[in-house]
C-alpha cells in the first residue's frame, strides 16, 4: 500500500476501532450453522461453554469462573450475578430455556467446567468449526463469541443503549464498534434466547 492510503485508513478508524476490527462476530445464518457444527463436532462441555458464553455475552474468563452454586441459583431464581474480572462490575443476567437446559445438565457434576475448558483448546475448536463454516479462522477467537452476542441482540432489534448496558461497556460507542450498529430502529423487543 502507498503511504497515503495507509494514512486515509488510519483516519477512518481510531485506535480502539482498529484493535476491535481484527476479530469478527459470527452472525445470522452463519451463527446457526456454527452452533450446529459445534454441537456435533466437539464434546458436550465445549458446546455448553460456548452456549453459555453466547447467551450471556461473557468474556472467556468470566464464563470459565462460573460455579455450580451460581448455576443452581440461576435455575431456582431465573437470574445470575456475574462478577466481571476485567471491570470488577457485577452483571445481572436473566436465564432462558437454553441456559436452564445446560445448567440442569452441568450441575450434576463435581464442577461446572473448571479445568475441563482450556482457552487454547477452546479457541482451536472454534477455529476448526469456523473452517467448516467457510469462515476465516484467523478472524475467529474466544472473544468473537462475545461480539456475536452483541450482533445477535442488534439484529433482534434491541436498542444499542440496552446492549451496551448488558455488556457493561463504559460507552455506547464501544458497543457500536463491537457490532457495527447501523441505527435501525425496531419495535416490539422481547427478551429471548439467542
mmCIF file of C-alpha atoms in Angstrom:
data_model
loop_
_atom_site.group_PDB
_atom_site.id
_atom_site.type_symbol
_atom_site.label_atom_id
_atom_site.label_comp_id
_atom_site.label_asym_id
_atom_site.label_seq_id
_atom_site.Cartn_x
_atom_site.Cartn_y
_atom_site.Cartn_z
ATOM 1 C CA UNK A 1 0.000 0.000 0.000
ATOM 2 C CA UNK A 2 1.094 3.525 -0.573
ATOM 3 C CA UNK A 3 1.695 5.813 2.369
ATOM 4 C CA UNK A 4 -1.304 7.995 1.522
ATOM 5 C CA UNK A 5 -3.775 5.067 1.533
ATOM 6 C CA UNK A 6 -2.475 3.958 4.926
ATOM 7 C CA UNK A 7 -2.945 7.476 6.197
ATOM 8 C CA UNK A 8 -6.528 7.572 4.917
ATOM 9 C CA UNK A 9 -7.234 4.205 6.568
ATOM 10 C CA UNK A 10 -5.883 5.349 9.920
ATOM 11 C CA UNK A 11 -8.101 8.436 9.797
ATOM 12 C CA UNK A 12 -11.195 6.286 9.275
ATOM 13 C CA UNK A 13 -10.600 4.077 12.324
ATOM 14 C CA UNK A 14 -9.475 5.228 15.733
ATOM 15 C CA UNK A 15 -7.142 3.061 17.853
ATOM 16 C CA UNK A 16 -9.971 1.201 19.602
ATOM 17 C CA UNK A 17 -11.751 0.526 16.306
ATOM 18 C CA UNK A 18 -8.549 -0.837 14.727
ATOM 19 C CA UNK A 19 -7.966 -3.128 17.709
ATOM 20 C CA UNK A 20 -11.531 -4.462 17.673
ATOM 21 C CA UNK A 21 -11.830 -4.854 13.899
ATOM 22 C CA UNK A 22 -9.430 -7.822 13.825
ATOM 23 C CA UNK A 23 -11.796 -10.438 15.223
ATOM 24 C CA UNK A 24 -15.239 -10.935 13.794
ATOM 25 C CA UNK A 25 -18.576 -11.959 15.258
ATOM 26 C CA UNK A 26 -20.361 -14.914 13.733
ATOM 27 C CA UNK A 27 -23.779 -13.688 12.704
ATOM 28 C CA UNK A 28 -27.073 -14.574 11.047
ATOM 29 C CA UNK A 29 -27.288 -17.883 9.210
ATOM 30 C CA UNK A 30 -23.563 -18.461 9.776
ATOM 31 C CA UNK A 31 -24.189 -18.350 13.535
ATOM 32 C CA UNK A 32 -26.900 -21.017 13.203
ATOM 33 C CA UNK A 33 -24.561 -23.189 11.103
ATOM 34 C CA UNK A 34 -21.657 -22.537 13.502
ATOM 35 C CA UNK A 35 -23.744 -23.625 16.505
ATOM 36 C CA UNK A 36 -24.967 -26.756 14.714
ATOM 37 C CA UNK A 37 -21.485 -27.808 13.613
ATOM 38 C CA UNK A 38 -20.036 -27.040 17.035
ATOM 39 C CA UNK A 39 -22.710 -29.117 18.755
ATOM 40 C CA UNK A 40 -21.940 -32.210 16.679
ATOM 41 C CA UNK A 41 -18.176 -31.876 16.258
ATOM 42 C CA UNK A 42 -16.913 -31.225 19.788
ATOM 43 C CA UNK A 43 -17.591 -32.666 23.204
ATOM 44 C CA UNK A 44 -20.621 -31.540 25.157
ATOM 45 C CA UNK A 45 -18.619 -29.482 27.666
ATOM 46 C CA UNK A 46 -17.148 -27.252 24.937
ATOM 47 C CA UNK A 47 -20.548 -26.789 23.304
ATOM 48 C CA UNK A 48 -22.218 -25.971 26.635
ATOM 49 C CA UNK A 49 -19.459 -23.479 27.453
ATOM 50 C CA UNK A 50 -19.916 -21.808 24.050
ATOM 51 C CA UNK A 51 -23.690 -21.541 24.511
ATOM 52 C CA UNK A 52 -23.425 -20.014 27.995
ATOM 53 C CA UNK A 53 -20.803 -17.557 26.741
ATOM 54 C CA UNK A 54 -23.066 -16.663 23.800
ATOM 55 C CA UNK A 55 -26.320 -16.445 25.792
ATOM 56 C CA UNK A 56 -24.822 -14.091 28.386
ATOM 57 C CA UNK A 57 -22.239 -12.317 26.164
ATOM 58 C CA UNK A 58 -19.433 -13.193 28.557
ATOM 59 C CA UNK A 59 -15.694 -12.934 28.200
ATOM 60 C CA UNK A 60 -13.943 -16.304 28.308
ATOM 61 C CA UNK A 61 -12.564 -15.759 31.839
ATOM 62 C CA UNK A 62 -15.964 -14.770 33.232
ATOM 63 C CA UNK A 63 -17.642 -17.828 31.734
ATOM 64 C CA UNK A 64 -14.814 -20.039 32.977
ATOM 65 C CA UNK A 65 -15.276 -18.759 36.539
ATOM 66 C CA UNK A 66 -18.978 -19.678 36.796
ATOM 67 C CA UNK A 67 -19.644 -22.065 39.657
ATOM 68 C CA UNK A 68 -22.155 -24.827 40.285
ATOM 69 C CA UNK A 69 -23.597 -22.706 43.097
ATOM 70 C CA UNK A 70 -24.258 -19.880 40.607
ATOM 71 C CA UNK A 71 -25.842 -22.322 38.149
ATOM 72 C CA UNK A 72 -28.125 -23.711 40.877
ATOM 73 C CA UNK A 73 -29.102 -20.196 41.941
ATOM 74 C CA UNK A 74 -29.867 -19.341 38.312
ATOM 75 C CA UNK A 75 -32.081 -22.426 37.969
ATOM 76 C CA UNK A 76 -34.021 -21.507 41.129
ATOM 77 C CA UNK A 77 -34.339 -17.757 40.559
ATOM 78 C CA UNK A 78 -34.068 -17.293 36.781
ATOM 79 C CA UNK A 79 -31.193 -14.850 37.110
ATOM 80 C CA UNK A 80 -27.483 -14.914 37.832
ATOM 81 C CA UNK A 81 -24.997 -12.295 39.053
ATOM 82 C CA UNK A 82 -21.627 -12.499 37.349
ATOM 83 C CA UNK A 83 -18.610 -10.550 38.566
ATOM 84 C CA UNK A 84 -16.626 -9.405 35.534
ATOM 85 C CA UNK A 85 -12.920 -9.929 36.139
ATOM 86 C CA UNK A 86 -11.879 -7.147 33.735
ATOM 87 C CA UNK A 87 -14.148 -4.397 35.047
ATOM 88 C CA UNK A 88 -14.908 -5.519 38.605
ATOM 89 C CA UNK A 89 -18.583 -4.810 37.867
ATOM 90 C CA UNK A 90 -21.440 -7.219 38.555
ATOM 91 C CA UNK A 91 -23.647 -8.199 35.626
ATOM 92 C CA UNK A 92 -27.172 -9.374 36.273
ATOM 93 C CA UNK A 93 -28.092 -11.875 33.551
ATOM 94 C CA UNK A 94 -31.539 -13.343 33.070
ATOM 95 C CA UNK A 95 -31.840 -17.025 32.294
ATOM 96 C CA UNK A 96 -33.660 -18.569 29.345
ATOM 97 C CA UNK A 97 -34.538 -22.068 28.125
ATOM 98 C CA UNK A 98 -31.107 -22.689 26.602
ATOM 99 C CA UNK A 99 -29.277 -21.661 29.778
ATOM 100 C CA UNK A 100 -31.632 -23.672 32.003
ATOM 101 C CA UNK A 101 -31.162 -26.820 29.924
ATOM 102 C CA UNK A 102 -27.362 -26.531 30.054
ATOM 103 C CA UNK A 103 -27.245 -25.725 33.770
ATOM 104 C CA UNK A 104 -29.549 -28.675 34.570
ATOM 105 C CA UNK A 105 -27.119 -30.969 32.749
ATOM 106 C CA UNK A 106 -23.987 -29.448 34.275
ATOM 107 C CA UNK A 107 -24.948 -29.092 37.978
ATOM 108 C CA UNK A 108 -24.916 -32.858 38.491
ATOM 109 C CA UNK A 109 -21.125 -32.957 38.160
ATOM 110 C CA UNK A 110 -18.357 -32.069 40.529
ATOM 111 C CA UNK A 111 -17.567 -28.799 38.733
ATOM 112 C CA UNK A 112 -19.368 -26.721 36.132
ATOM 113 C CA UNK A 113 -16.390 -26.902 33.753
ATOM 114 C CA UNK A 114 -13.442 -25.681 35.729
ATOM 115 C CA UNK A 115 -10.357 -27.449 34.474
ATOM 116 C CA UNK A 116 -12.235 -29.023 31.532
ATOM 117 C CA UNK A 117 -12.232 -25.993 29.189
ATOM 118 C CA UNK A 118 -8.834 -24.541 28.366
ATOM 119 C CA UNK A 119 -8.608 -21.305 26.394
ATOM 120 C CA UNK A 120 -6.212 -22.667 23.736
ATOM 121 C CA UNK A 121 -8.225 -25.853 23.192
ATOM 122 C CA UNK A 122 -11.470 -23.891 23.077
ATOM 123 C CA UNK A 123 -10.035 -21.372 20.598
ATOM 124 C CA UNK A 124 -8.731 -24.228 18.419
ATOM 125 C CA UNK A 125 -12.185 -25.857 18.373
ATOM 126 C CA UNK A 126 -13.826 -22.554 17.423
ATOM 127 C CA UNK A 127 -11.321 -22.124 14.582
ATOM 128 C CA UNK A 128 -11.907 -25.714 13.412
ATOM 129 C CA UNK A 129 -15.647 -25.084 13.206
ATOM 130 C CA UNK A 130 -15.026 -21.718 11.521
ATOM 131 C CA UNK A 131 -13.168 -23.502 8.706
ATOM 132 C CA UNK A 132 -16.054 -25.986 8.325
ATOM 133 C CA UNK A 133 -18.433 -22.999 8.030
ATOM 134 C CA UNK A 134 -16.308 -21.260 5.424
ATOM 135 C CA UNK A 135 -15.159 -18.519 7.801
ATOM 136 C CA UNK A 136 -11.605 -17.241 8.107
ATOM 137 C CA UNK A 137 -10.248 -18.956 11.254
ATOM 138 C CA UNK A 138 -7.692 -16.177 11.750
ATOM 139 C CA UNK A 139 -10.607 -13.788 12.371
ATOM 140 C CA UNK A 140 -12.339 -16.012 14.969
ATOM 141 C CA UNK A 141 -11.347 -16.040 18.644
ATOM 142 C CA UNK A 142 -12.879 -16.732 22.026
ATOM 143 C CA UNK A 143 -13.860 -13.046 22.081
ATOM 144 C CA UNK A 144 -15.789 -13.461 18.806
ATOM 145 C CA UNK A 145 -18.492 -15.186 20.863
ATOM 146 C CA UNK A 146 -18.990 -12.010 22.920
ATOM 147 C CA UNK A 147 -19.192 -9.950 19.714
ATOM 148 C CA UNK A 148 -21.694 -12.461 18.298
ATOM 149 C CA UNK A 149 -23.895 -11.834 21.350
ATOM 150 C CA UNK A 150 -23.902 -8.092 20.622
ATOM 151 C CA UNK A 151 -24.667 -8.564 16.924
ATOM 152 C CA UNK A 152 -27.464 -11.073 17.637
ATOM 153 C CA UNK A 153 -29.046 -8.607 20.061
ATOM 154 C CA UNK A 154 -28.691 -5.818 17.497
ATOM 155 C CA UNK A 155 -30.299 -7.987 14.812
ATOM 156 C CA UNK A 156 -33.167 -8.787 17.204
ATOM 157 C CA UNK A 157 -33.831 -5.054 17.442
ATOM 158 C CA UNK A 158 -32.533 -4.464 20.948
ATOM 159 C CA UNK A 159 -31.595 -0.778 21.352
ATOM 160 C CA UNK A 160 -27.855 -0.087 21.350
ATOM 161 C CA UNK A 161 -28.084 1.506 24.808
ATOM 162 C CA UNK A 162 -29.539 -1.683 26.281
ATOM 163 C CA UNK A 163 -26.911 -3.868 24.589
ATOM 164 C CA UNK A 164 -24.221 -1.557 25.969
ATOM 165 C CA UNK A 165 -25.722 -1.818 29.450
ATOM 166 C CA UNK A 166 -25.940 -5.627 29.231
ATOM 167 C CA UNK A 167 -22.284 -5.838 28.196
ATOM 168 C CA UNK A 168 -21.230 -3.340 30.901
ATOM 169 C CA UNK A 169 -19.471 -1.141 28.377
ATOM 170 C CA UNK A 170 -18.441 2.259 29.711
ATOM 171 C CA UNK A 171 -19.524 3.871 26.476
ATOM 172 C CA UNK A 172 -22.223 3.211 23.896
ATOM 173 C CA UNK A 173 -19.542 3.984 21.294
ATOM 174 C CA UNK A 174 -17.692 0.812 22.320
ATOM 175 C CA UNK A 175 -20.845 -1.199 21.692
ATOM 176 C CA UNK A 176 -21.340 0.498 18.317
ATOM 177 C CA UNK A 177 -17.844 -0.604 17.316
ATOM 178 C CA UNK A 178 -18.473 -4.132 18.607
ATOM 179 C CA UNK A 179 -21.499 -4.733 16.468
ATOM 180 C CA UNK A 180 -21.267 -2.197 13.661
ATOM 181 C CA UNK A 181 -24.595 -0.764 14.745
ATOM 182 C CA UNK A 182 -26.391 0.996 11.918
ATOM 183 C CA UNK A 183 -29.039 2.877 13.874
ATOM 184 C CA UNK A 184 -32.005 0.886 12.587
ATOM 185 C CA UNK A 185 -34.954 1.200 14.922
ATOM 186 C CA UNK A 186 -37.039 -1.863 15.593
ATOM 187 C CA UNK A 187 -40.121 -2.024 17.848
ATOM 188 C CA UNK A 188 -41.543 -4.901 19.892
ATOM 189 C CA UNK A 189 -38.380 -6.125 21.642
ATOM 190 C CA UNK A 190 -38.732 -9.288 23.713
ATOM 191 C CA UNK A 191 -36.211 -10.955 25.984
ATOM 192 C CA UNK A 192 -35.471 -14.291 24.352
ATOM 193 C CA UNK A 193 -32.555 -16.577 23.962
ATOM 194 C CA UNK A 194 -30.220 -16.023 21.055
#
